[in-house]
Amino acid sequence: MVERSGWSRAMRSIHTRILLSYIALIVVSISVSAIAIHEVLVIRLESRVAEAVQQEFLEMRRLTADGHDPRTGAAFTTVQAVFDVYFRRNVPSNEEAVLAFADGRLHHAALSRFPIETLPEPVLRAFADAAGAPAPGPERPPLASFDTGSGAAYYAVLPIRIGTSTGAFVVTILPAAERAEIAKLQRYGAGVILGVLVLASACAWLVTGRVLGPVRQLTETARLISQSDLTRRIPVGRQREAAEMAGTFNAMLDRLEAVFRREREFIADASHELRGPLTISLGNLGLLDREIAGNPEWRGTVALVSDELVRMGRIVNDLQLLADVDHPRFIQRERIDLATFVAELVVKVSALAVRDWQLDELGPGQVTADRHRLTEAVVNLADNAVRHTTETDVIALGAVLTDGELRLWVRDTGCGVPPMDQPYIFDRFRRGARAHLRYPGSGLGLSIVKAIAVAHGGRVELVSRPAAGTTFALVVPARPGEGTPPWPGS
C-alpha cells in the first residue's frame, strides 16, 4: 500500500473535515443571506418607486377630480389644460421623469433630473398608445419596466379623459443611484463577510482543536502503548464528555495491563516451577536407567520418557524466553564486527549436523545489536533448516548491510514451506502440516526468531517454494538511535 503524504493525511483528518464542514456551512449560510438581503433591498426599492409613482398619480387625480384651473377657476375642457397646470405646479424628483401625452402626441416631458436624456422610441410609442386604456384604481399602480444603459427603469401610465380629449400621464423612475448604493453595500458586505469567514475559520480551528484534544491524546497514547509499556494514561480533563472518554479508556488500559501482567507472571512462574520437577524426573530416570541395564524393554521406555522430558524442558525454556521479551533489558546492545560475528556463527551451526555448509555473502561493517540474541535466532533458523534437509543439501548463511539495515539470513535447499503454512509459520505453537512426521518440536523456535527480530526494532522475512528450498532472513536496524526502547514482543 502506498503511504499517503502528509498533506493527504492532513486533508483526511477529522480536524480538517470539521473545519471544512464548518466553513462550507458558513459559506452556504452567508450566500443564502446575501441573496435574501439583495432580494429584500430590490423589493424595498420597487416599493419606494411604486410609492413615488402613486404620489404623482394622486396629484394628477386630485387635479382632474376638481376639474378647475386653480388660478382662473375655469373648468378643464381638454387634457392639455390639465397637463399645463400640473407641470406648472410640480417638479419631478431625482431620477424621475414625468411625461404627458395628449391625443396620441407627446405634450410635455420633464427629463431634467432623469439619469438619461432621452427615452427609446418604442417606449414613447407604447406610452402614447396607452392613452385610451381604462384608468387604474386608487391602489398602487402596477409597475412595468424597460431597459436602459443604466439599468431597468420602472414606469406606470395613468390614462386621462376630459370630455372627448384623451391623454396619458406617465411617471418613470430610473433608480441608478440607489442601485449603485446597493452594489456598493454588497461589495462592502462581501469584504466584511470575507473577514468574518477568515476570523470564524480561525476560531473554529482553535475550538475544534481544543475539542479534539482528548481524541489526539487517546490516539497518541494508543500508539505508544505496547505489551512492554501499558502504564501510559490519558489525562482526565474538566470537560464532561472528554473526561468520560479518557476515564473509560484509562479503565480499559487498567484491565489490559492487569491481564498482560497476569499472563507474564503465569508464564514466568510456570516455567520456574516446572524446571524443578523436570530436573528431578530426569535425574531419577538416569538412576533408574542404570538399575535396569539388563532389561531392554524398560530401557526403551525410560529413554522415551527421558526424551519427552527433555523436550518439555526445551518448551519451558522457550516459554521463559518469550515471556522475557517484554522486559526492558531483554536486548543488550553492543558493537559487533560483522565479519567476525558471521564467521563464529558458521562454526557454531556447522556442528549441528552433517550438511553442505556454505557462506553466501558477507559484507564488511559494524552493527549495534545484541550478539547473544542474534546468535540464538540464527541457531534456531539453522536448526530448523537441518530438520528440513538431508546430508547432501546445502545450508548457507549470509549477512550484508544495506540502507542502514543488517540483513542476516539462513538459506537451505530442503523441502521448502508449503504456501498454506507460510502466513502462520512464525506463530507460537504453529508447525507445518507434516512437520510432526519429520521431527519432534514445540513450534516455538520460529516464534523466538521473530520475537528477537522485533525486539531489535526489525522484522523477519520468508522466501520459500516447495521442493526448491527456503530462505529465512532477520532484518534489523544497524544503528538504532540512542535511547531507542525495545520493541514489544510478538
CSV table of C-alpha atoms in Angstrom, one decimal:
chain,number,residue,atom,x,y,z
A,1,MET,CA,0.0,0.0,0.0
A,2,VAL,CA,1.3,3.4,-0.9
A,3,GLU,CA,1.8,5.6,2.1
A,4,ARG,CA,-0.2,8.8,2.0
A,5,SER,CA,1.7,12.1,2.0
A,6,GLY,CA,1.5,14.5,5.0
A,7,TRP,CA,-0.8,16.8,3.0
A,8,SER,CA,-3.2,14.0,2.2
A,9,ARG,CA,-3.3,12.8,5.8
A,10,ALA,CA,-4.0,16.4,6.9
A,11,MET,CA,-6.8,16.8,4.5
A,12,ARG,CA,-8.3,13.5,5.6
A,13,SER,CA,-8.0,14.3,9.4
A,14,ILE,CA,-11.2,14.8,11.3
A,15,HIS,CA,-9.9,18.2,12.5
A,16,THR,CA,-9.7,19.4,8.8
A,17,ARG,CA,-13.0,17.8,7.9
A,18,ILE,CA,-14.8,19.5,10.7
A,19,LEU,CA,-13.3,22.8,9.8
A,20,LEU,CA,-14.2,22.4,6.1
A,21,SER,CA,-17.7,21.4,7.0
A,22,TYR,CA,-18.0,24.5,9.3
A,23,ILE,CA,-16.6,26.8,6.5
A,24,ALA,CA,-19.0,25.2,4.0
A,25,LEU,CA,-21.9,25.8,6.4
A,26,ILE,CA,-20.8,29.4,6.9
A,27,VAL,CA,-20.4,30.0,3.1
A,28,VAL,CA,-23.8,28.5,2.3
A,29,SER,CA,-25.5,30.5,5.1
A,30,ILE,CA,-23.8,33.7,4.0
A,31,SER,CA,-24.7,33.1,0.4
A,32,VAL,CA,-28.3,32.5,1.2
A,33,SER,CA,-28.3,35.5,3.5
A,34,ALA,CA,-26.7,37.7,0.8
A,35,ILE,CA,-29.2,36.6,-1.8
A,36,ALA,CA,-32.1,37.2,0.6
A,37,ILE,CA,-30.8,40.6,1.6
A,38,HIS,CA,-30.4,41.6,-2.1
A,39,GLU,CA,-33.9,40.5,-2.8
A,40,VAL,CA,-35.2,42.4,0.2
A,41,LEU,CA,-33.4,45.6,-1.0
A,42,VAL,CA,-34.7,45.2,-4.5
A,43,ILE,CA,-38.3,44.7,-3.2
A,44,ARG,CA,-37.9,47.8,-0.9
A,45,LEU,CA,-36.6,49.7,-3.9
A,46,GLU,CA,-39.5,48.7,-6.0
A,47,SER,CA,-41.9,49.6,-3.1
A,48,ARG,CA,-40.3,53.1,-2.9
A,49,VAL,CA,-40.6,53.5,-6.6
A,50,ALA,CA,-44.3,52.5,-6.5
A,51,GLU,CA,-44.9,55.0,-3.7
A,52,ALA,CA,-43.3,57.8,-5.6
A,53,VAL,CA,-45.4,57.0,-8.7
A,54,GLN,CA,-48.5,56.8,-6.5
A,55,GLN,CA,-47.8,60.2,-5.1
A,56,GLU,CA,-47.6,61.7,-8.6
A,57,PHE,CA,-50.8,59.9,-9.6
A,58,LEU,CA,-52.6,61.3,-6.5
A,59,GLU,CA,-51.6,64.8,-7.5
A,60,MET,CA,-53.0,64.3,-11.0
A,61,ARG,CA,-56.2,62.6,-9.7
A,62,ARG,CA,-56.9,65.5,-7.3
A,63,LEU,CA,-56.4,67.9,-10.2
A,64,THR,CA,-58.7,66.1,-12.6
A,65,ALA,CA,-61.3,65.4,-9.8
A,66,ASP,CA,-61.5,69.1,-9.0
A,67,GLY,CA,-61.9,69.9,-12.7
A,68,HIS,CA,-61.0,73.6,-12.5
A,69,ASP,CA,-57.9,75.6,-13.0
A,70,PRO,CA,-56.8,76.8,-9.5
A,71,ARG,CA,-55.6,80.2,-10.9
A,72,THR,CA,-58.6,81.1,-13.1
A,73,GLY,CA,-61.3,78.9,-11.7
A,74,ALA,CA,-62.2,77.9,-15.3
A,75,ALA,CA,-63.3,74.3,-15.9
A,76,PHE,CA,-60.9,72.0,-17.8
A,77,THR,CA,-62.1,71.2,-21.3
A,78,THR,CA,-59.0,69.3,-22.6
A,79,VAL,CA,-56.3,67.1,-21.1
A,80,GLN,CA,-53.7,69.7,-22.4
A,81,ALA,CA,-55.1,72.2,-19.9
A,82,VAL,CA,-54.8,69.7,-17.0
A,83,PHE,CA,-51.2,68.9,-18.0
A,84,ASP,CA,-50.3,72.5,-18.2
A,85,VAL,CA,-51.5,73.2,-14.7
A,86,TYR,CA,-49.7,70.1,-13.4
A,87,PHE,CA,-46.3,70.8,-14.9
A,88,ARG,CA,-46.6,74.4,-13.8
A,89,ARG,CA,-47.1,73.4,-10.2
A,90,ASN,CA,-44.8,70.2,-9.9
A,91,VAL,CA,-41.2,69.5,-10.4
A,92,PRO,CA,-40.0,65.8,-10.8
A,93,SER,CA,-37.8,64.3,-8.1
A,94,ASN,CA,-34.3,63.0,-8.6
A,95,GLU,CA,-34.1,60.1,-11.1
A,96,GLU,CA,-37.8,60.7,-12.0
A,97,ALA,CA,-39.2,61.7,-15.4
A,98,VAL,CA,-42.8,62.8,-16.0
A,99,LEU,CA,-44.4,62.7,-19.5
A,100,ALA,CA,-47.8,63.8,-20.8
A,101,PHE,CA,-49.4,62.6,-24.0
A,102,ALA,CA,-52.4,64.3,-25.4
A,103,ASP,CA,-54.4,62.9,-28.4
A,104,GLY,CA,-51.5,60.5,-29.2
A,105,ARG,CA,-48.7,63.0,-29.2
A,106,LEU,CA,-46.1,64.0,-26.6
A,107,HIS,CA,-47.4,67.2,-25.0
A,108,HIS,CA,-44.9,67.7,-22.2
A,109,ALA,CA,-41.8,65.9,-20.8
A,110,ALA,CA,-39.8,66.7,-17.7
A,111,LEU,CA,-36.5,64.8,-18.0
A,112,SER,CA,-34.1,67.3,-16.4
A,113,ARG,CA,-33.5,65.0,-13.3
A,114,PHE,CA,-33.7,61.7,-15.2
A,115,PRO,CA,-30.4,59.8,-15.4
A,116,ILE,CA,-30.7,59.6,-19.2
A,117,GLU,CA,-31.5,62.4,-21.6
A,118,THR,CA,-33.9,60.7,-24.0
A,119,LEU,CA,-36.3,57.7,-23.9
A,120,PRO,CA,-36.3,55.0,-26.5
A,121,GLU,CA,-38.8,55.5,-29.3
A,122,PRO,CA,-40.6,52.1,-28.8
A,123,VAL,CA,-41.2,53.1,-25.2
A,124,LEU,CA,-42.6,56.5,-26.2
A,125,ARG,CA,-44.9,54.9,-28.7
A,126,ALA,CA,-46.1,52.5,-26.0
A,127,PHE,CA,-46.8,55.4,-23.7
A,128,ALA,CA,-48.8,57.2,-26.4
A,129,ASP,CA,-50.8,54.1,-27.2
A,130,ALA,CA,-51.9,53.8,-23.5
A,131,ALA,CA,-53.9,57.0,-23.7
A,132,GLY,CA,-57.2,55.2,-24.4
A,133,ALA,CA,-56.8,52.4,-21.8
A,134,PRO,CA,-59.0,52.3,-18.7
A,135,ALA,CA,-57.7,54.2,-15.7
A,136,PRO,CA,-56.3,52.1,-12.8
A,137,GLY,CA,-57.9,52.1,-9.4
A,138,PRO,CA,-56.8,54.1,-6.4
A,139,GLU,CA,-54.4,51.4,-5.2
A,140,ARG,CA,-50.8,51.4,-6.1
A,141,PRO,CA,-50.4,51.4,-9.8
A,142,PRO,CA,-48.9,48.3,-11.5
A,143,LEU,CA,-45.2,48.9,-12.4
A,144,ALA,CA,-43.7,47.9,-15.7
A,145,SER,CA,-40.1,48.4,-16.8
A,146,PHE,CA,-37.9,48.9,-19.8
A,147,ASP,CA,-34.1,48.5,-20.2
A,148,THR,CA,-31.7,51.4,-20.4
A,149,GLY,CA,-27.9,51.7,-20.4
A,150,SER,CA,-28.1,52.4,-16.6
A,151,GLY,CA,-30.3,49.5,-15.8
A,152,ALA,CA,-34.1,48.9,-15.7
A,153,ALA,CA,-36.4,51.9,-15.5
A,154,TYR,CA,-39.8,51.5,-13.8
A,155,TYR,CA,-42.9,53.3,-15.0
A,156,ALA,CA,-46.7,53.4,-14.7
A,157,VAL,CA,-49.3,55.0,-17.0
A,158,LEU,CA,-52.4,56.9,-15.9
A,159,PRO,CA,-54.9,57.3,-18.8
A,160,ILE,CA,-56.9,60.6,-18.6
A,161,ARG,CA,-60.1,61.7,-20.3
A,162,ILE,CA,-61.6,65.2,-20.3
A,163,GLY,CA,-64.7,65.3,-22.5
A,164,THR,CA,-63.6,63.9,-25.8
A,165,SER,CA,-59.9,64.6,-25.2
A,166,THR,CA,-57.8,61.7,-24.1
A,167,GLY,CA,-54.3,61.6,-22.8
A,168,ALA,CA,-51.7,59.6,-20.8
A,169,PHE,CA,-49.9,60.7,-17.7
A,170,VAL,CA,-46.6,58.7,-17.4
A,171,VAL,CA,-44.2,58.6,-14.4
A,172,THR,CA,-41.0,56.7,-14.9
A,173,ILE,CA,-38.2,56.3,-12.4
A,174,LEU,CA,-34.6,55.0,-13.1
A,175,PRO,CA,-33.1,54.4,-9.6
A,176,ALA,CA,-29.5,54.3,-10.8
A,177,ALA,CA,-28.1,55.9,-7.7
A,178,GLU,CA,-29.9,53.5,-5.3
A,179,ARG,CA,-28.8,50.6,-7.4
A,180,ALA,CA,-25.2,51.8,-7.1
A,181,GLU,CA,-25.7,52.1,-3.4
A,182,ILE,CA,-27.0,48.5,-3.2
A,183,ALA,CA,-24.0,47.3,-5.3
A,184,LYS,CA,-21.6,49.3,-3.0
A,185,LEU,CA,-23.3,47.9,0.0
A,186,GLN,CA,-22.9,44.4,-1.4
A,187,ARG,CA,-19.2,45.0,-2.1
A,188,TYR,CA,-18.6,46.2,1.4
A,189,GLY,CA,-20.7,43.3,2.7
A,190,ALA,CA,-18.5,40.9,0.7
A,191,GLY,CA,-15.4,42.3,2.3
A,192,VAL,CA,-16.9,42.1,5.8
A,193,ILE,CA,-18.1,38.6,5.1
A,194,LEU,CA,-14.7,37.5,3.9
A,195,GLY,CA,-13.1,38.9,7.1
A,196,VAL,CA,-15.8,37.3,9.2
A,197,LEU,CA,-15.2,34.0,7.4
A,198,VAL,CA,-11.4,34.1,8.0
A,199,LEU,CA,-11.9,35.1,11.7
A,200,ALA,CA,-14.6,32.4,12.1
A,201,SER,CA,-12.4,29.8,10.4
A,202,ALA,CA,-9.5,30.6,12.7
A,203,CYS,CA,-11.8,30.5,15.8
A,204,ALA,CA,-13.3,27.2,14.5
A,205,TRP,CA,-9.8,25.7,14.0
A,206,LEU,CA,-8.8,26.6,17.6
A,207,VAL,CA,-12.1,25.5,19.1
A,208,THR,CA,-12.2,22.1,17.2
A,209,GLY,CA,-8.5,21.7,18.2
A,210,ARG,CA,-9.4,22.0,21.8
A,211,VAL,CA,-12.5,19.8,21.4
A,212,LEU,CA,-10.5,17.1,19.6
A,213,GLY,CA,-7.6,17.4,22.0
A,214,PRO,CA,-8.7,14.3,24.0
A,215,VAL,CA,-9.0,12.3,20.8
A,216,ARG,CA,-5.5,13.2,19.8
A,217,GLN,CA,-4.2,12.3,23.3
A,218,LEU,CA,-6.1,9.0,23.0
A,219,THR,CA,-4.6,8.3,19.6
A,220,GLU,CA,-1.1,9.2,20.8
A,221,THR,CA,-1.4,7.1,23.9
A,222,ALA,CA,-2.7,4.1,21.9
A,223,ARG,CA,0.2,4.5,19.5
A,224,LEU,CA,2.8,4.5,22.3
A,225,ILE,CA,1.2,1.6,24.2
A,226,SER,CA,2.8,-1.8,23.9
A,227,GLN,CA,2.8,-5.0,25.9
A,228,SER,CA,6.0,-3.9,27.5
A,229,ASP,CA,4.5,-0.5,28.5
A,230,LEU,CA,0.9,-0.4,29.4
A,231,THR,CA,1.4,2.3,32.0
A,232,ARG,CA,0.6,5.3,29.9
A,233,ARG,CA,-2.8,7.0,30.6
A,234,ILE,CA,-4.7,9.9,29.2
A,235,PRO,CA,-5.0,13.0,31.4
A,236,VAL,CA,-8.6,13.4,32.6
A,237,GLY,CA,-9.7,17.0,31.8
A,238,ARG,CA,-12.6,19.1,33.1
A,239,GLN,CA,-14.8,18.7,30.1
A,240,ARG,CA,-17.6,16.2,30.8
A,241,GLU,CA,-17.5,14.2,27.6
A,242,ALA,CA,-13.7,14.3,27.3
A,243,ALA,CA,-13.3,13.3,30.9
A,244,GLU,CA,-15.7,10.4,30.4
A,245,MET,CA,-13.9,9.2,27.3
A,246,ALA,CA,-10.5,9.5,29.0
A,247,GLY,CA,-11.7,7.7,32.1
A,248,THR,CA,-13.3,4.9,30.1
A,249,PHE,CA,-10.1,4.4,28.0
A,250,ASN,CA,-7.9,4.5,31.1
A,251,ALA,CA,-10.1,1.9,32.8
A,252,MET,CA,-9.8,-0.3,29.7
A,253,LEU,CA,-6.0,0.1,29.9
A,254,ASP,CA,-6.0,-0.9,33.5
A,255,ARG,CA,-7.8,-4.1,32.7
A,256,LEU,CA,-5.5,-4.8,29.8
A,257,GLU,CA,-2.4,-4.1,31.9
A,258,ALA,CA,-3.7,-6.5,34.6
A,259,VAL,CA,-4.4,-9.2,32.0
A,260,PHE,CA,-1.0,-8.9,30.4
A,261,ARG,CA,0.7,-8.8,33.8
A,262,ARG,CA,-1.0,-11.9,35.0
A,263,GLU,CA,-0.1,-13.6,31.7
A,264,ARG,CA,3.6,-12.8,32.0
A,265,GLU,CA,3.6,-13.7,35.7
A,266,PHE,CA,1.9,-17.1,34.9
A,267,ILE,CA,4.4,-17.9,32.2
A,268,ALA,CA,7.3,-17.0,34.3
A,269,ASP,CA,6.0,-18.8,37.4
A,270,ALA,CA,5.1,-21.9,35.4
A,271,SER,CA,8.5,-22.0,33.7
A,272,HIS,CA,10.3,-21.6,37.0
A,273,GLU,CA,8.2,-24.2,38.9
A,274,LEU,CA,8.4,-26.8,36.1
A,275,ARG,CA,12.1,-26.7,36.0
A,276,GLY,CA,12.4,-28.4,39.4
A,277,PRO,CA,10.2,-31.4,38.7
A,278,LEU,CA,11.7,-31.9,35.3
A,279,THR,CA,15.2,-31.9,36.7
A,280,ILE,CA,14.3,-34.3,39.5
A,281,SER,CA,12.5,-36.6,37.0
A,282,LEU,CA,15.4,-36.7,34.6
A,283,GLY,CA,17.8,-37.4,37.5
A,284,ASN,CA,15.8,-40.3,38.8
A,285,LEU,CA,15.3,-41.7,35.3
A,286,GLY,CA,19.1,-41.6,35.0
A,287,LEU,CA,19.4,-43.7,38.2
A,288,LEU,CA,16.7,-46.0,37.0
A,289,ASP,CA,18.4,-46.5,33.7
A,290,ARG,CA,21.5,-47.9,35.5
A,291,GLU,CA,19.3,-50.2,37.6
A,292,ILE,CA,17.5,-51.8,34.6
A,293,ALA,CA,20.5,-52.1,32.4
A,294,GLY,CA,19.7,-55.7,31.7
A,295,ASN,CA,16.1,-55.1,30.6
A,296,PRO,CA,16.0,-53.7,27.0
A,297,GLU,CA,12.2,-53.1,27.1
A,298,TRP,CA,12.4,-51.0,30.2
A,299,ARG,CA,15.4,-49.2,28.9
A,300,GLY,CA,13.5,-48.2,25.8
A,301,THR,CA,10.6,-46.9,27.9
A,302,VAL,CA,13.0,-44.9,30.1
A,303,ALA,CA,14.7,-43.5,27.0
A,304,LEU,CA,11.3,-42.4,25.6
A,305,VAL,CA,10.2,-40.8,28.8
A,306,SER,CA,13.6,-39.0,29.2
A,307,ASP,CA,13.4,-37.7,25.6
A,308,GLU,CA,9.9,-36.3,26.3
A,309,LEU,CA,11.0,-34.7,29.5
A,310,VAL,CA,14.0,-33.1,27.7
A,311,ARG,CA,11.6,-31.8,25.0
A,312,MET,CA,9.3,-30.4,27.8
A,313,GLY,CA,12.3,-28.7,29.3
A,314,ARG,CA,13.1,-27.0,26.0
A,315,ILE,CA,9.4,-25.8,25.8
A,316,VAL,CA,9.7,-24.4,29.3
A,317,ASN,CA,12.9,-22.6,28.4
A,318,ASP,CA,11.3,-21.3,25.2
A,319,LEU,CA,8.3,-20.0,27.1
A,320,GLN,CA,10.5,-18.3,29.6
A,321,LEU,CA,12.4,-16.6,26.8
A,322,LEU,CA,9.2,-15.4,25.1
A,323,ALA,CA,8.0,-14.1,28.5
A,324,ASP,CA,11.3,-12.2,28.9
A,325,VAL,CA,10.9,-10.5,25.5
A,326,ASP,CA,8.7,-7.8,27.2
A,327,HIS,CA,11.4,-7.0,29.7
A,328,PRO,CA,13.1,-3.6,29.0
A,329,ARG,CA,16.5,-5.2,29.2
A,330,PHE,CA,15.8,-8.1,27.0
A,331,ILE,CA,18.1,-6.6,24.3
A,332,GLN,CA,21.6,-5.7,25.4
A,333,ARG,CA,23.2,-3.9,22.5
A,334,GLU,CA,26.9,-3.8,21.8
A,335,ARG,CA,29.1,-3.0,18.8
A,336,ILE,CA,29.6,-6.1,16.6
A,337,ASP,CA,32.1,-6.6,13.8
A,338,LEU,CA,30.0,-8.3,11.1
A,339,ALA,CA,32.8,-10.4,9.6
A,340,THR,CA,33.9,-11.9,12.9
A,341,PHE,CA,30.4,-12.5,14.1
A,342,VAL,CA,29.3,-14.4,11.0
A,343,ALA,CA,32.5,-16.5,11.0
A,344,GLU,CA,31.7,-17.5,14.5
A,345,LEU,CA,28.1,-18.3,13.5
A,346,VAL,CA,29.3,-20.6,10.7
A,347,VAL,CA,31.5,-22.5,13.1
A,348,LYS,CA,28.7,-22.9,15.7
A,349,VAL,CA,25.9,-24.0,13.3
A,350,SER,CA,28.1,-26.4,11.3
A,351,ALA,CA,28.3,-28.6,14.4
A,352,LEU,CA,24.5,-29.2,14.4
A,353,ALA,CA,24.6,-31.8,11.7
A,354,VAL,CA,26.4,-33.0,8.6
A,355,ARG,CA,25.3,-30.7,5.8
A,356,ASP,CA,26.9,-28.8,2.9
A,357,TRP,CA,27.5,-25.6,5.0
A,358,GLN,CA,28.3,-22.6,2.9
A,359,LEU,CA,28.7,-18.8,3.2
A,360,ASP,CA,26.6,-16.9,0.7
A,361,GLU,CA,27.8,-13.3,1.2
A,362,LEU,CA,29.5,-11.3,3.8
A,363,GLY,CA,29.6,-7.6,3.7
A,364,PRO,CA,32.0,-5.5,5.8
A,365,GLY,CA,31.0,-3.2,8.6
A,366,GLN,CA,29.8,-3.0,12.1
A,367,VAL,CA,26.4,-3.1,13.7
A,368,THR,CA,24.9,-2.3,17.1
A,369,ALA,CA,22.8,-5.2,18.3
A,370,ASP,CA,22.5,-8.0,20.9
A,371,ARG,CA,25.2,-10.5,19.9
A,372,HIS,CA,23.7,-13.4,22.0
A,373,ARG,CA,20.1,-12.9,20.9
A,374,LEU,CA,21.1,-12.7,17.2
A,375,THR,CA,23.2,-15.9,17.7
A,376,GLU,CA,20.2,-17.6,19.3
A,377,ALA,CA,18.0,-16.6,16.4
A,378,VAL,CA,20.4,-17.8,13.7
A,379,VAL,CA,21.0,-21.1,15.6
A,380,ASN,CA,17.2,-21.6,15.7
A,381,LEU,CA,17.0,-20.9,11.9
A,382,ALA,CA,19.9,-23.3,11.3
A,383,ASP,CA,18.4,-26.0,13.4
A,384,ASN,CA,15.1,-25.5,11.6
A,385,ALA,CA,17.0,-25.9,8.3
A,386,VAL,CA,18.7,-29.0,9.5
A,387,ARG,CA,15.3,-30.6,10.3
A,388,HIS,CA,14.1,-30.0,6.8
A,389,THR,CA,17.2,-31.1,4.8
A,390,THR,CA,19.3,-34.2,4.2
A,391,GLU,CA,23.1,-34.6,4.4
A,392,THR,CA,23.5,-33.7,0.7
A,393,ASP,CA,21.5,-30.5,1.0
A,394,VAL,CA,23.1,-27.0,1.2
A,395,ILE,CA,22.6,-24.7,4.2
A,396,ALA,CA,24.1,-21.3,3.7
A,397,LEU,CA,24.5,-18.2,5.9
A,398,GLY,CA,24.9,-14.6,4.7
A,399,ALA,CA,25.0,-11.1,6.1
A,400,VAL,CA,25.0,-7.7,4.4
A,401,LEU,CA,24.4,-4.1,5.4
A,402,THR,CA,22.0,-2.2,3.1
A,403,ASP,CA,20.2,1.1,3.6
A,404,GLY,CA,21.1,1.2,7.3
A,405,GLU,CA,19.8,-2.3,8.0
A,406,LEU,CA,21.5,-5.6,8.7
A,407,ARG,CA,20.1,-8.5,6.7
A,408,LEU,CA,21.1,-11.8,8.2
A,409,TRP,CA,19.8,-14.9,6.5
A,410,VAL,CA,19.9,-18.7,6.5
A,411,ARG,CA,19.2,-20.5,3.2
A,412,ASP,CA,18.7,-24.2,2.6
A,413,THR,CA,17.8,-26.4,-0.4
A,414,GLY,CA,15.4,-28.5,1.5
A,415,CYS,CA,11.7,-29.3,1.0
A,416,GLY,CA,10.5,-25.8,1.4
A,417,VAL,CA,7.5,-24.4,3.3
A,418,PRO,CA,4.1,-25.0,1.7
A,419,PRO,CA,2.3,-21.8,0.7
A,420,MET,CA,-0.6,-22.6,3.1
A,421,ASP,CA,1.7,-22.6,6.1
A,422,GLN,CA,3.8,-19.5,5.2
A,423,PRO,CA,1.3,-16.9,6.7
A,424,TYR,CA,1.4,-18.7,10.1
A,425,ILE,CA,4.9,-20.1,10.2
A,426,PHE,CA,6.1,-17.6,12.9
A,427,ASP,CA,3.1,-18.0,15.2
A,428,ARG,CA,3.5,-19.7,18.5
A,429,PHE,CA,2.9,-23.5,18.6
A,430,ARG,CA,2.3,-23.5,14.8
A,431,ARG,CA,4.1,-26.1,12.8
A,432,GLY,CA,3.9,-27.2,9.2
A,433,ALA,CA,1.2,-29.6,8.1
A,434,ARG,CA,3.6,-32.6,8.0
A,435,ALA,CA,6.3,-31.3,10.3
A,436,HIS,CA,5.3,-33.8,13.1
A,437,LEU,CA,6.1,-36.7,10.8
A,438,ARG,CA,9.7,-35.5,10.3
A,439,TYR,CA,10.8,-34.4,13.8
A,440,PRO,CA,9.6,-33.6,17.3
A,441,GLY,CA,9.2,-30.0,18.3
A,442,SER,CA,7.0,-27.4,20.1
A,443,GLY,CA,6.5,-24.9,17.3
A,444,LEU,CA,8.2,-22.1,19.3
A,445,GLY,CA,11.6,-21.8,17.5
A,446,LEU,CA,10.5,-19.5,14.7
A,447,SER,CA,8.4,-17.5,17.2
A,448,ILE,CA,11.5,-16.9,19.2
A,449,VAL,CA,13.3,-15.8,16.0
A,450,LYS,CA,10.5,-13.3,15.2
A,451,ALA,CA,10.5,-12.0,18.8
A,452,ILE,CA,14.2,-11.4,18.7
A,453,ALA,CA,14.0,-9.5,15.4
A,454,VAL,CA,11.0,-7.4,16.5
A,455,ALA,CA,12.7,-6.6,19.9
A,456,HIS,CA,15.6,-5.1,17.9
A,457,GLY,CA,13.0,-3.0,16.0
A,458,GLY,CA,13.3,-5.1,12.9
A,459,ARG,CA,11.4,-7.9,11.1
A,460,VAL,CA,11.6,-11.4,9.7
A,461,GLU,CA,11.2,-12.4,6.1
A,462,LEU,CA,10.5,-15.7,4.4
A,463,VAL,CA,11.0,-16.7,0.8
A,464,SER,CA,10.2,-20.3,0.0
A,465,ARG,CA,8.9,-22.7,-2.6
A,466,PRO,CA,8.0,-26.3,-2.1
A,467,ALA,CA,10.9,-28.6,-3.2
A,468,ALA,CA,13.0,-25.5,-4.0
A,469,GLY,CA,14.4,-24.5,-0.6
A,470,THR,CA,13.8,-21.8,1.9
A,471,THR,CA,15.4,-18.6,3.0
A,472,PHE,CA,14.7,-17.0,6.4
A,473,ALA,CA,16.1,-13.6,7.0
A,474,LEU,CA,16.3,-11.2,10.0
A,475,VAL,CA,16.3,-7.6,9.1
A,476,VAL,CA,17.3,-5.2,12.0
A,477,PRO,CA,18.5,-1.6,12.2
A,478,ALA,CA,22.3,-1.5,12.0
A,479,ARG,CA,22.5,1.8,14.0
A,480,PRO,CA,19.4,2.3,16.3
A,481,GLY,CA,19.0,5.7,17.8
A,482,GLU,CA,20.2,6.4,21.3
A,483,GLY,CA,17.6,5.6,23.9
A,484,THR,CA,15.5,3.5,21.4
A,485,PRO,CA,13.2,1.5,23.6
A,486,PRO,CA,12.9,-2.3,23.0
A,487,TRP,CA,10.2,-3.2,20.5
A,488,PRO,CA,7.3,-5.1,22.0
A,489,GLY,CA,7.3,-8.9,21.8
A,490,SER,CA,5.3,-10.7,19.2
